[in-house]
């Protein structure tokens, strides 16, 4: 029984993430609409969109190979693995994927697969989307690593299961480097999830788009999977940031009361992140594509400074 | 067992030699590859047997000119490299049988067989020679045999040029190695490596530095360490595919073995700056090399630059090992060394698979230029899978083997960030930045290589009509693929084995790691630990199960949906291969971002259609990708050499009177010196 504990908890975390990620998207869209003075669609609209897409027939390009057909499933699988690997309500050891470096390379894996899918149909759009995605990914990976490395050095482990507990008792002297690292993490978050100011998730006909250009040829259930996977990834990043940079409120024991408490705290934290995203997206314009590397370099430098301060202190 | 291996290679070489003047091409092909295959397999068996017995094996092959002792000594580290040589050698030979067929009637395969078997034997000798002179002979033999293989397709002019630059640069490197070996011999009073080991303590620090610098110049050039890599991107595409696989996968690793021996066995103690140098040069070289790789459109050149990147990573690990060894943190040094050796093995596997699959593509389409490929995944499905699999492994994507060695490398580098010395700490942080950016660059380079060559629509008639290659060639993919998979998901079992190899390096320097704090779940704390490993097998099971459950449940819930096949939508324009992104365009954004350091030049030639009318013009644009090492290091050195040579010619003016004057001057000088 003890042996299967991580498996059961991991599966529950996967279900948790896929159940709530469309809600997060709905919430962000609703907040954006309100901020921009619109009523906006219901927060449940992303669920309806998914159901609709799953019911539709599919149109696939004749030039596409099996790579194009398999890619959405791999992308979704990667987000499921990520969902099981991070601490959500309760940090538990024993998940083979809960390793920091492994997660960074899994993110690289999903970028790689998506880029290949974009290239596979042979349209000019998909190819350029892939080219941009992979170019930015060179830097994004660095930003993700260096925004989280300071935490690794405080917690003295690369295992996510051990990190929240160790970070919770970190001395307050680390507050300034942690703020820097957190800014870096926010940059990683918007880039990895194709949000403004790096990319715009709600346009389809803009020549600077990245993520949407690669998935232009998808339809039906595969499009649903990709959209859902993108939502999962956003939720995972937000939970990761919420639980590592603000490591309070996690359940210390597996009791219903503790889990409910943790759920409440997590909900507040995720809503705060979502509001930050909504406000940024309502007040900022998208960067020109060649401005984005500067933005990412800034994130990288912030992480490096934080790492320096932490290892010297 | 090793005797068998050398006998097989000798047999293959001699029999091929006999077949050069007259013989059937098919027989020549068999003679070239079958003994090599058996020789490789014997090397593998021999090294595995030795691994269980642990004792070094010594073989005596007699002596040459009575003063060159032809002794072999194969210790655990040597056996590890022989294992790599054997495994890639035998699989490349299986591939070669099918590949060499297209030379029938065009080139003499007898010559190929001679050079090929000599090359394999020379590599094995380099890894096992126990005497400086014998080693130098084997080294030279390895260079000459590989030179012969590079220029084997001598009817192509660029191959001759690549071979010439290889030949010259290899001899410059050999000169440095001769220097290092002679200094060591002078110190020890004997050319025997055994005496080198026992007399290491007598080397003064100045001499030690000189030997180190010479060894790095010599072995670094052979390994393709940036900035001494200029020969590599030319030589690898020139050789036949399975020889490229051997060169990139195995040959450029032999200098690593020798460098390990020099640094940890033949020299008395390491200096900190050696480690810092390797850490910096290795990691920066890795980043620059992968940027260069991303800009290539010739897929073989792309692979060659990626080899330079991996050599950079190996040198980064080497630097980590030296630094921790210097500080006496044995456990982290051991971790770094294990990462390094594991990466040597991993790179040998996936790079040879990449070269083999690309060789098949070039064979079928007649070109290695990816702008002329496209859509090959439908025409050569298994080759495409082989390339994709190796690309995933080299991009260090879990759960394949490349990830595991990169994981170990990063873990060992994290330890260095905690160093007290600010210089060391900063260099470690910088190196981590470079390594992480380089791994992002690898993803870019290989998504480009696979995407442009294999996906979408074919761009030429040749690609349109490409077919899958022979069964034997595809079998060789399968063998390497199995190894890649096993080393990845079996990392939990493989890493301890490689750790045993690491512990045997250097006169016991890596034995008995000081502080051991393994954690029950296999995670690492930043306190020095015994080589940790991730449970990759359970990760792989988890990944595959999740994928299958997802796939089946989506299928179950969407069973009634139709799938319609249509043309790709291209903004309403008629669909053609020109609408696809090209290899140049794919890396264009990267070149723009790094425009200060990317060696890319766009040339636009404007022609007026009507003379004197500036409004009707045609433009031709081409993109040149050069290499900074060639432009700023090799070419100036070449020009300086030519200049000095032409100056020296003034002395040699052909006038007899002047020569008599020289003799007189020389006499006077000598008399003055001796008085």
Tab-separated table of C-alpha atoms in Angstrom, chain A:
chain	number	residue	atom	x	y	z
A	1	UNK	CA	0.000	0.000	0.000
A	2	UNK	CA	2.773	2.403	0.978
A	3	UNK	CA	4.443	1.581	-2.322
A	4	UNK	CA	1.430	2.752	-4.291
A	5	UNK	CA	1.008	5.918	-2.310
A	6	UNK	CA	2.995	8.131	-4.704
A	7	UNK	CA	1.141	6.610	-7.647
A	8	UNK	CA	-2.297	7.346	-6.204
A	9	UNK	CA	-1.340	10.844	-5.134
A	10	UNK	CA	0.286	11.501	-8.494
A	11	UNK	CA	-2.835	10.444	-10.380
A	12	UNK	CA	-4.966	12.617	-8.103
A	13	UNK	CA	-2.747	15.591	-8.861
A	14	UNK	CA	-3.083	14.952	-12.599
A	15	UNK	CA	-6.863	14.889	-12.261
A	16	UNK	CA	-6.768	18.009	-10.102
A	17	UNK	CA	-4.847	19.954	-12.734
A	18	UNK	CA	-6.856	18.851	-15.755
A	19	UNK	CA	-10.078	19.520	-13.882
A	20	UNK	CA	-9.230	23.072	-12.867
A	21	UNK	CA	-7.035	24.344	-15.693
A	22	UNK	CA	-9.921	25.403	-17.996
A	23	UNK	CA	-11.409	27.252	-15.044
A	24	UNK	CA	-8.168	29.199	-14.674
A	25	UNK	CA	-8.296	30.214	-18.337
A	26	UNK	CA	-11.927	31.207	-17.924
A	27	UNK	CA	-11.074	33.234	-14.841
A	28	UNK	CA	-8.243	35.080	-16.576
A	29	UNK	CA	-10.448	35.860	-19.573
A	30	UNK	CA	-13.261	37.054	-17.338
A	31	UNK	CA	-10.920	39.291	-15.344
A	32	UNK	CA	-9.459	40.711	-18.536
A	33	UNK	CA	-12.939	41.420	-19.859
A	34	UNK	CA	-13.922	43.205	-16.671
A	35	UNK	CA	-10.703	45.219	-16.648
A	36	UNK	CA	-11.383	46.263	-20.222
A	37	UNK	CA	-14.991	47.201	-19.413
A	38	UNK	CA	-16.622	44.194	-21.092
A	39	UNK	CA	-18.960	41.677	-19.531
A	40	UNK	CA	-17.041	38.731	-20.924
A	41	UNK	CA	-18.021	35.107	-21.352
A	42	UNK	CA	-18.776	32.883	-18.404
A	43	UNK	CA	-15.795	31.451	-16.532
A	44	UNK	CA	-17.032	28.037	-17.630
A	45	UNK	CA	-16.706	28.901	-21.331
A	46	UNK	CA	-13.344	27.047	-21.780
A	47	UNK	CA	-15.043	23.813	-20.649
A	48	UNK	CA	-17.761	24.310	-23.261
A	49	UNK	CA	-15.126	25.013	-25.911
A	50	UNK	CA	-13.332	21.791	-25.068
A	51	UNK	CA	-16.521	19.762	-25.172
A	52	UNK	CA	-17.413	21.323	-28.526
A	53	UNK	CA	-13.984	20.589	-29.990
A	54	UNK	CA	-14.065	16.994	-28.792
A	55	UNK	CA	-17.349	16.542	-30.596
A	56	UNK	CA	-16.148	17.920	-33.912
A	57	UNK	CA	-14.812	15.987	-36.854
A	58	UNK	CA	-11.204	16.554	-37.747
A	59	UNK	CA	-9.441	18.002	-40.764
A	60	UNK	CA	-5.803	17.022	-41.154
A	61	UNK	CA	-3.314	18.235	-43.765
A	62	UNK	CA	-2.405	15.609	-46.328
A	63	UNK	CA	1.303	16.326	-45.926
A	64	UNK	CA	1.238	15.711	-42.194
A	65	UNK	CA	2.955	12.569	-40.924
A	66	UNK	CA	2.482	10.605	-37.726
A	67	UNK	CA	4.476	13.269	-35.885
A	68	UNK	CA	1.618	15.704	-36.359
A	69	UNK	CA	-0.929	13.139	-35.200
A	70	UNK	CA	0.947	12.001	-32.101
A	71	UNK	CA	2.219	15.398	-30.957
A	72	UNK	CA	-0.940	16.551	-29.088
A	73	UNK	CA	-0.984	13.356	-27.059
A	74	UNK	CA	2.673	13.736	-26.115
A	75	UNK	CA	2.156	17.376	-25.163
A	76	UNK	CA	-0.780	16.451	-22.973
A	77	UNK	CA	1.134	13.554	-21.414
A	78	UNK	CA	4.000	15.874	-20.547
A	79	UNK	CA	1.663	18.254	-18.767
A	80	UNK	CA	0.178	15.312	-16.877
A	81	UNK	CA	3.644	14.200	-15.762
A	82	UNK	CA	4.446	17.749	-14.710
A	83	UNK	CA	1.159	17.924	-12.807
A	84	UNK	CA	2.059	14.826	-10.836
A	85	UNK	CA	5.578	16.023	-10.149
A	86	UNK	CA	5.018	19.388	-8.489
A	87	UNK	CA	3.786	19.989	-4.951
A	88	UNK	CA	0.129	21.051	-5.172
A	89	UNK	CA	-1.707	20.539	-1.921
A	90	UNK	CA	0.606	18.083	-0.240
A	91	UNK	CA	4.282	17.455	-0.986
A	92	UNK	CA	5.061	13.767	-1.129
A	93	UNK	CA	8.308	12.006	-2.021
A	94	UNK	CA	8.644	9.022	-4.309
A	95	UNK	CA	7.595	10.447	-7.668
A	96	UNK	CA	10.418	9.778	-10.143
A	97	UNK	CA	9.563	12.948	-12.082
A	98	UNK	CA	9.800	15.382	-9.152
A	99	UNK	CA	13.251	16.495	-10.140
A	100	UNK	CA	14.052	20.066	-11.067
A	101	UNK	CA	16.361	19.288	-13.987
A	102	UNK	CA	14.022	16.610	-15.286
A	103	UNK	CA	11.171	19.111	-15.357
A	104	UNK	CA	13.230	21.679	-17.246
A	105	UNK	CA	14.080	19.101	-19.888
A	106	UNK	CA	10.477	17.935	-20.059
A	107	UNK	CA	9.511	21.513	-20.882
A	108	UNK	CA	12.158	21.430	-23.594
A	109	UNK	CA	10.639	18.181	-24.816
A	110	UNK	CA	7.217	19.736	-25.195
A	111	UNK	CA	8.665	22.704	-27.095
A	112	UNK	CA	10.525	20.294	-29.384
A	113	UNK	CA	7.463	18.187	-30.123
A	114	UNK	CA	5.280	21.208	-30.780
A	115	UNK	CA	7.882	22.710	-33.109
A	116	UNK	CA	8.050	19.485	-35.098
A	117	UNK	CA	4.273	19.430	-35.365
A	118	UNK	CA	4.373	22.990	-36.656
A	119	UNK	CA	6.931	22.056	-39.295
A	120	UNK	CA	5.180	18.872	-40.294
A	121	UNK	CA	2.341	20.395	-42.293
A	122	UNK	CA	4.737	22.407	-44.457
A	123	UNK	CA	2.906	25.720	-44.313
A	124	UNK	CA	4.838	28.942	-44.027
A	125	UNK	CA	2.994	29.815	-40.824
A	126	UNK	CA	3.820	26.646	-38.943
A	127	UNK	CA	7.463	26.757	-39.958
A	128	UNK	CA	7.998	30.293	-38.769
A	129	UNK	CA	6.129	29.646	-35.554
A	130	UNK	CA	8.413	26.688	-34.907
A	131	UNK	CA	11.507	28.684	-35.743
A	132	UNK	CA	10.524	31.423	-33.304
A	133	UNK	CA	9.473	28.996	-30.613
A	134	UNK	CA	12.791	27.153	-30.739
A	135	UNK	CA	14.800	30.383	-30.904
A	136	UNK	CA	13.097	31.809	-27.834
A	137	UNK	CA	13.297	28.433	-26.138
A	138	UNK	CA	17.100	28.723	-26.154
A	139	UNK	CA	16.706	31.534	-23.636
A	140	UNK	CA	13.545	30.413	-21.896
A	141	UNK	CA	15.157	27.252	-20.647
A	142	UNK	CA	17.896	29.370	-19.092
A	143	UNK	CA	15.375	31.675	-17.442
A	144	UNK	CA	13.441	28.755	-15.963
A	145	UNK	CA	16.653	27.197	-14.635
A	146	UNK	CA	18.071	30.380	-13.159
A	147	UNK	CA	14.844	31.627	-11.625
A	148	UNK	CA	14.467	28.355	-9.738
A	149	UNK	CA	18.155	27.664	-8.989
A	150	UNK	CA	18.264	30.116	-6.059
A	151	UNK	CA	15.462	28.111	-4.460
A	152	UNK	CA	17.377	24.898	-5.069
A	153	UNK	CA	20.322	26.328	-3.208
A	154	UNK	CA	18.191	27.410	-0.259
A	155	UNK	CA	16.398	24.086	-0.084
A	156	UNK	CA	19.610	22.141	-0.834
A	157	UNK	CA	17.804	19.638	-2.988
A	158	UNK	CA	16.650	19.415	-6.576
A	159	UNK	CA	13.696	17.296	-5.556
A	160	UNK	CA	10.424	19.216	-5.615
A	161	UNK	CA	8.903	17.066	-2.923
A	162	UNK	CA	11.424	18.271	-0.381
A	163	UNK	CA	11.491	21.908	-1.416
A	164	UNK	CA	8.388	23.534	0.129
A	165	UNK	CA	9.178	22.283	3.611
A	166	UNK	CA	12.776	23.454	3.354
A	167	UNK	CA	11.783	26.803	1.853
A	168	UNK	CA	9.150	27.408	4.497
A	169	UNK	CA	11.817	27.651	7.184
A	170	UNK	CA	14.260	29.662	5.056
A	171	UNK	CA	15.654	32.672	6.923
A	172	UNK	CA	14.164	36.057	6.074
A	173	UNK	CA	17.582	37.285	4.998
A	174	UNK	CA	16.885	35.673	1.627
A	175	UNK	CA	13.969	37.963	0.893
A	176	UNK	CA	15.723	40.283	-1.578
A	177	UNK	CA	17.288	37.585	-3.771
A	178	UNK	CA	13.979	35.735	-3.689
A	179	UNK	CA	12.170	38.795	-5.014
A	180	UNK	CA	14.676	38.983	-7.879
A	181	UNK	CA	14.312	35.292	-8.604
A	182	UNK	CA	10.539	35.641	-8.526
A	183	UNK	CA	10.651	38.406	-11.137
A	184	UNK	CA	12.733	36.084	-13.273
A	185	UNK	CA	10.185	33.352	-12.715
A	186	UNK	CA	7.352	35.602	-13.872
A	187	UNK	CA	9.277	36.238	-17.086
A	188	UNK	CA	9.721	32.486	-17.537
A	189	UNK	CA	6.024	31.991	-16.844
A	190	UNK	CA	4.764	34.388	-19.499
A	191	UNK	CA	7.247	33.102	-22.077
A	192	UNK	CA	6.685	29.407	-21.508
A	193	UNK	CA	2.940	29.906	-21.634
A	194	UNK	CA	2.898	32.193	-24.679
A	195	UNK	CA	1.256	35.106	-22.897
A	196	UNK	CA	1.520	38.853	-23.511
A	197	UNK	CA	4.057	40.535	-23.775
A	198	UNK	CA	5.881	37.643	-25.456
A	199	UNK	CA	3.086	36.081	-27.435
A	200	UNK	CA	-0.637	36.585	-27.702
A	201	UNK	CA	-2.857	33.589	-27.008
A	202	UNK	CA	-5.964	35.158	-28.519
A	203	UNK	CA	-4.850	36.113	-32.011
A	204	UNK	CA	-4.662	34.024	-35.104
A	205	UNK	CA	-3.697	36.430	-37.815
A	206	UNK	CA	-0.724	38.273	-36.528
A	207	UNK	CA	2.632	37.746	-38.135
A	208	UNK	CA	4.461	37.865	-34.830
A	209	UNK	CA	2.535	35.049	-33.254
A	210	UNK	CA	4.379	31.963	-32.102
A	211	UNK	CA	2.315	29.359	-30.317
A	212	UNK	CA	-0.841	29.859	-32.346
A	213	UNK	CA	1.119	29.715	-35.612
A	214	UNK	CA	2.371	26.232	-34.846
A	215	UNK	CA	-1.058	24.836	-34.041
A	216	UNK	CA	-2.823	26.530	-36.938
A	217	UNK	CA	-3.539	23.287	-38.777
A	218	UNK	CA	-5.031	21.474	-35.807
A	219	UNK	CA	-8.742	20.911	-35.407
A	220	UNK	CA	-11.187	18.757	-33.490
A	221	UNK	CA	-9.987	16.560	-30.686
A	222	UNK	CA	-6.308	17.243	-31.303
A	223	UNK	CA	-6.842	20.991	-31.071
A	224	UNK	CA	-8.808	20.390	-27.882
A	225	UNK	CA	-5.898	18.414	-26.450
A	226	UNK	CA	-3.414	21.131	-27.320
A	227	UNK	CA	-5.560	23.910	-25.881
A	228	UNK	CA	-6.146	21.878	-22.767
A	229	UNK	CA	-2.455	21.063	-22.448
A	230	UNK	CA	-1.642	24.774	-22.719
A	231	UNK	CA	-4.130	25.498	-19.938
A	232	UNK	CA	-2.602	22.724	-17.805
A	233	UNK	CA	0.851	24.126	-18.326
A	234	UNK	CA	-0.225	27.594	-17.220
A	235	UNK	CA	-1.855	26.212	-14.089
A	236	UNK	CA	1.213	24.090	-13.336
A	237	UNK	CA	3.530	27.080	-13.652
A	238	UNK	CA	1.303	29.178	-11.424
A	239	UNK	CA	1.064	26.466	-8.777
A	240	UNK	CA	4.812	25.940	-8.952
A	241	UNK	CA	5.449	29.639	-8.409
A	242	UNK	CA	2.804	29.866	-5.707
A	243	UNK	CA	4.097	26.905	-3.749
A	244	UNK	CA	7.821	27.513	-4.112
A	245	UNK	CA	8.038	31.275	-3.729
A	246	UNK	CA	5.181	31.443	-1.204
A	247	UNK	CA	5.629	28.045	0.422
A	248	UNK	CA	3.043	28.407	3.169
A	249	UNK	CA	-0.325	26.746	3.430
A	250	UNK	CA	0.536	23.284	2.117
A	251	UNK	CA	-1.085	20.400	3.933
A	252	UNK	CA	1.298	18.841	6.434
A	253	UNK	CA	-0.754	15.686	6.835
A	254	UNK	CA	-3.155	13.769	4.637
A	255	UNK	CA	-6.363	14.651	6.433
A	256	UNK	CA	-9.502	16.030	4.829
A	257	UNK	CA	-9.377	19.177	6.952
A	258	UNK	CA	-5.727	19.924	6.154
A	259	UNK	CA	-6.302	19.327	2.455
A	260	UNK	CA	-9.324	21.617	2.403
A	261	UNK	CA	-7.323	24.317	4.152
A	262	UNK	CA	-4.515	23.881	1.649
A	263	UNK	CA	-7.007	24.035	-1.196
A	264	UNK	CA	-8.375	27.323	0.094
A	265	UNK	CA	-4.915	28.857	0.411
A	266	UNK	CA	-3.886	27.582	-3.017
A	267	UNK	CA	-7.062	29.003	-4.565
A	268	UNK	CA	-6.243	32.445	-3.195
A	269	UNK	CA	-2.651	32.244	-4.409
A	270	UNK	CA	-3.633	31.076	-7.909
A	271	UNK	CA	-6.284	33.791	-8.156
A	272	UNK	CA	-3.679	36.407	-7.229
A	273	UNK	CA	-1.374	35.133	-9.994
A	274	UNK	CA	-4.249	35.064	-12.476
A	275	UNK	CA	-5.142	38.647	-11.636
A	276	UNK	CA	-1.521	39.715	-12.122
A	277	UNK	CA	-1.578	38.085	-15.565
A	278	UNK	CA	-4.908	39.681	-16.436
A	279	UNK	CA	-3.718	43.134	-15.381
A	280	UNK	CA	-0.445	42.797	-17.302
A	281	UNK	CA	-2.250	41.651	-20.415
A	282	UNK	CA	-4.735	44.515	-20.205
A	283	UNK	CA	-2.115	47.193	-19.717
A	284	UNK	CA	0.770	46.042	-21.893
A	285	UNK	CA	1.253	45.586	-25.607
A	286	UNK	CA	3.010	42.659	-27.140
A	287	UNK	CA	6.755	43.065	-27.671
A	288	UNK	CA	8.280	43.056	-31.086
A	289	UNK	CA	9.789	39.590	-31.574
A	290	UNK	CA	13.383	40.823	-31.461
A	291	UNK	CA	12.734	42.667	-28.219
A	292	UNK	CA	11.784	39.423	-26.510
A	293	UNK	CA	15.375	38.103	-26.135
A	294	UNK	CA	16.269	41.272	-24.184
A	295	UNK	CA	13.323	40.612	-21.913
A	296	UNK	CA	14.457	37.025	-21.430
A	297	UNK	CA	18.046	38.080	-20.817
A	298	UNK	CA	16.762	40.371	-18.097
A	299	UNK	CA	15.099	37.357	-16.495
A	300	UNK	CA	18.295	35.349	-16.772
A	301	UNK	CA	20.380	38.110	-15.190
A	302	UNK	CA	17.885	38.515	-12.337
A	303	UNK	CA	18.189	34.812	-11.596
A	304	UNK	CA	21.979	34.913	-11.739
A	305	UNK	CA	22.130	37.867	-9.330
A	306	UNK	CA	19.765	36.093	-6.941
A	307	UNK	CA	21.886	32.959	-7.117
A	308	UNK	CA	25.027	34.952	-6.406
A	309	UNK	CA	23.550	36.659	-3.365
A	310	UNK	CA	22.137	33.445	-1.965
A	311	UNK	CA	25.299	31.419	-2.283
A	312	UNK	CA	27.395	34.206	-0.772
A	313	UNK	CA	25.094	34.879	2.181
